[in-house]
Structures are given as C-alpha cells and as structure tokens.
C-alpha cells in the first residue's frame, strides 16, 4: 500500500470518527430538549361525538381528497410516521402539496408512531373533492394503506365574544394573536410580567429593576394588542406579581405587595390602564384577582374564553390563571360558552411546535391517559397579512424580541460566545432552540376546545401545583 492510500485511509477513519462524535453530540443535545421518547403513539384525545372520522387510502405519495361535510372547519390527517436513519439525526418533515398550496410540517427526530398533521389550511385553500394531495416525506416515511381524516366542526361565529385571559404580557400574542385580531375580543393580562430574567445585566446587557420591568411589560400588554385592532378600552392588565400566583392561591387573603422591599407598585401599575373594565379598590390578593375576573366576566359576557391548557402547559402561573377563572365562573354561575385552551409551554418540550418560523403546526402531542378528553379542536388560519402583524406584535414585546448581545469584551466571554455558536451548529435546533419567535410566528393557531361545564367538572379534581418542581401536577 503506497503512502497516498495510507493517507486517504487515515483521513477516512478520522472523518468517520468525527462524524460519529458529531452525531452522538447532536442526539444528546436533542434528547435534553425533547424530554420524551418520540417512539410512541400520540392520541387525538377528542371525546366521541366531537369529531367525524373519514377513512381514506394513503400511499407513499399522497391521497385523494374525499368529500368532506359541508360544515367542516378544522381537519387533521392521522398517519403512522417512521423516521428513516437520517431522520434520527435531521429533522423529519412532511410536505403537503396540492395546486398552489404548499405546507411543511416538522416532527421529532426519531419519530415512530401515530401523529396528526394539520390540513385545515389545505381545506381552506379551496382544494376540491377528488383532487390528489401530494405528500412528500423528508427523512420520514409512512406505510401505504389505511389513514384517517378527522373533521371538527367547531367554529367562530360572527356574534361570538372572545375573552383572552393571559397569565403574562405576550402570552396572548404568542397563543392567540390571529384569533383575537379576527374577532370581537377583550384581552386581560393577569400579571405585570415583572419576573422576567432578561434584564439582569449579564453579557453587557441592560440591567433593570423589578419595578422597571413591570412598568415596561404592563405597557407592552396594553399597547401591543392594538396592532391587531383591539380597542384600548378592551385591553386590561391586572398587574399581579409575576411568578407568585400559586402562592397567592395557597394564601388567598394575604396581600403580596405588602411588607416586601422589592414589592410592585400594584396601584400605580393598574393606573396605566385606560379601560373601564378595571375594577376599583383592588388589593394584591388572590380573592381580589378572582373578583377582578368576576367583574370582567359580568361586563364582557364572553362566549369563548381563551385560557392555558392546565394539562399540557406546566407553568405554575398558567395553571393558577386557569384556576382563578374557574373560581370566578363558579361565583358568577356562568355555564354556557366554550374554552379555547392554549399551550405556550408544552410540558413535553419547549421545542414544540417543531420546525422553523412560517412552517405549519401539527396537533401537539398528547399521550393516552395524560389528560381528560377534549370536546373538539379548532385551528385558526392566519392570512399572510395577519401573520406579518403577529410578527410585528411579538417583536414589539420586550420579553420576546431577539436581543443583540454586547460584543465579547474578554477572552472568557469570547469563549462562551464561540461555544454557543459551535453548540448551535452541532445540535441544529437554532439559537436559542426554544425561541418564542420561531415557535409562535406560524400560519396556524391550534386550540383544544372544551365546554365551560365540561372543564369546570374536570378541573377541580385535576389541577394542583407542585411547588418543589415548579410545574403542574395532573392526578
């Protein structure tokens, strides 16, 4: 063997070694973010009667669109996906194509099991019965044969009154900007958002006090919904302390803005509101929060209430917000209407929804038995113009916009920056992997739908907080 062959063999072996290391590091980083095994089936989780299922034949290239019910609103396609070898390293995606319509939906690396593709926009694009819908899998395949279209009839009526109750500034925009911009909506934000960790002064960034952060984010929550056309009289921030709603619920009569040197100026922040929906004489207590919501419910008489999903969203403030609304509904005796449940922080991974900005949103993964059955699901389609407005709204939110860091001022900070860039190159999930802009600027907003009586019946026995772990416990 000559010297050239030996050198080529050495280079090949070194390349093979580094490729193996790169793949191992990439998989390890992804597993840290995903936090569940993608080799399992997800369930639709809809109660009988809430969905109409149509059996179709789907081969490796697509299916013929069958005749759908005239009142079909939201539609998903059930497929059993299997990642290829490359699909354990790169992001599997399914491309949906028909005529001028094109969508891409991404799934977990290593996926193996039942998943639900959201084809609502395909139907809304006017694709006719009998047309062939082309499916192209990249790093993923599915067995040809029987598949199912699940059709839901839940819709937004012209006389619906939508009440979006967001735990923090920006939660309403992240989960439901398109919905509230396209309807007659009222936006209520529960906390001042003062618990943000973005303004600590690290890496040469700006350092703000808790009071300054609270004032900035309260103003964000009041001003930004106006980008979506919501009148300022229909926008309200209740200014309760961020990160403490579960504590307040545990001690409902305690004033959490008294006796604390770093306490919020509760009254001053509430005075930033311009809405007549603000109740006078409030205190920084759980009982006062519930009374605030009772007051808003009485004035707005909502037919749709948008809230965090207490079974999928583990954030303690989000769970406590849903609990507060349920307490208020018990006091008012309201039993009509629907809940549209959102999930900003998915309990299984902050990567969800997967894929880049602008890609489609499949139904979020639900595992059998982890949550009660929902009544239906609703997928709200954002027009290109509305999607642009949503991006502008989120960029206007100080806690969502991408901050430009100060250039490295020392070798230590330079090394940290280089490690971050190298890590992003290895794991391939973007930087940061859990970017809110990446996850939220999508043409679909997907909601789990439950009637008020159904959720009220189930929530009292299911919601509790795990203070030690800082997440929702479902029992």
mmCIF file of C-alpha atoms in Angstrom, residues 1 14 19 40 42 88 126-127 134 161 175 196 219 228 232 242 292 295 297 327 360 362 396 421 463:
data_model
loop_
_atom_site.group_PDB
_atom_site.id
_atom_site.type_symbol
_atom_site.label_atom_id
_atom_site.label_comp_id
_atom_site.label_asym_id
_atom_site.label_seq_id
_atom_site.Cartn_x
_atom_site.Cartn_y
_atom_site.Cartn_z
ATOM 1 C CA UNK A 1 0.000 0.000 0.000
ATOM 2 C CA UNK A 14 -10.592 10.409 11.173
ATOM 3 C CA UNK A 19 -18.836 12.116 12.207
ATOM 4 C CA UNK A 40 -44.607 6.163 20.822
ATOM 5 C CA UNK A 42 -49.907 10.112 20.206
ATOM 6 C CA UNK A 88 -32.806 10.290 13.769
ATOM 7 C CA UNK A 126 -60.349 25.547 -1.710
ATOM 8 C CA UNK A 127 -58.922 22.190 -2.776
ATOM 9 C CA UNK A 134 -49.269 15.079 -2.668
ATOM 10 C CA UNK A 161 -67.489 37.499 22.179
ATOM 11 C CA UNK A 175 -51.011 31.803 21.542
ATOM 12 C CA UNK A 196 -38.515 38.428 33.576
ATOM 13 C CA UNK A 219 -47.357 48.963 28.874
ATOM 14 C CA UNK A 228 -54.318 43.615 15.964
ATOM 15 C CA UNK A 232 -57.683 50.138 24.076
ATOM 16 C CA UNK A 242 -45.286 37.528 38.182
ATOM 17 C CA UNK A 292 -61.368 41.261 39.097
ATOM 18 C CA UNK A 295 -66.096 41.932 37.187
ATOM 19 C CA UNK A 297 -66.946 38.426 33.028
ATOM 20 C CA UNK A 327 -63.351 30.164 40.586
ATOM 21 C CA UNK A 360 -47.284 24.519 9.626
ATOM 22 C CA UNK A 362 -49.484 19.769 13.533
ATOM 23 C CA UNK A 396 -42.787 44.823 19.944
ATOM 24 C CA UNK A 421 -22.229 29.153 18.153
ATOM 25 C CA UNK A 463 -55.351 20.917 38.990
#
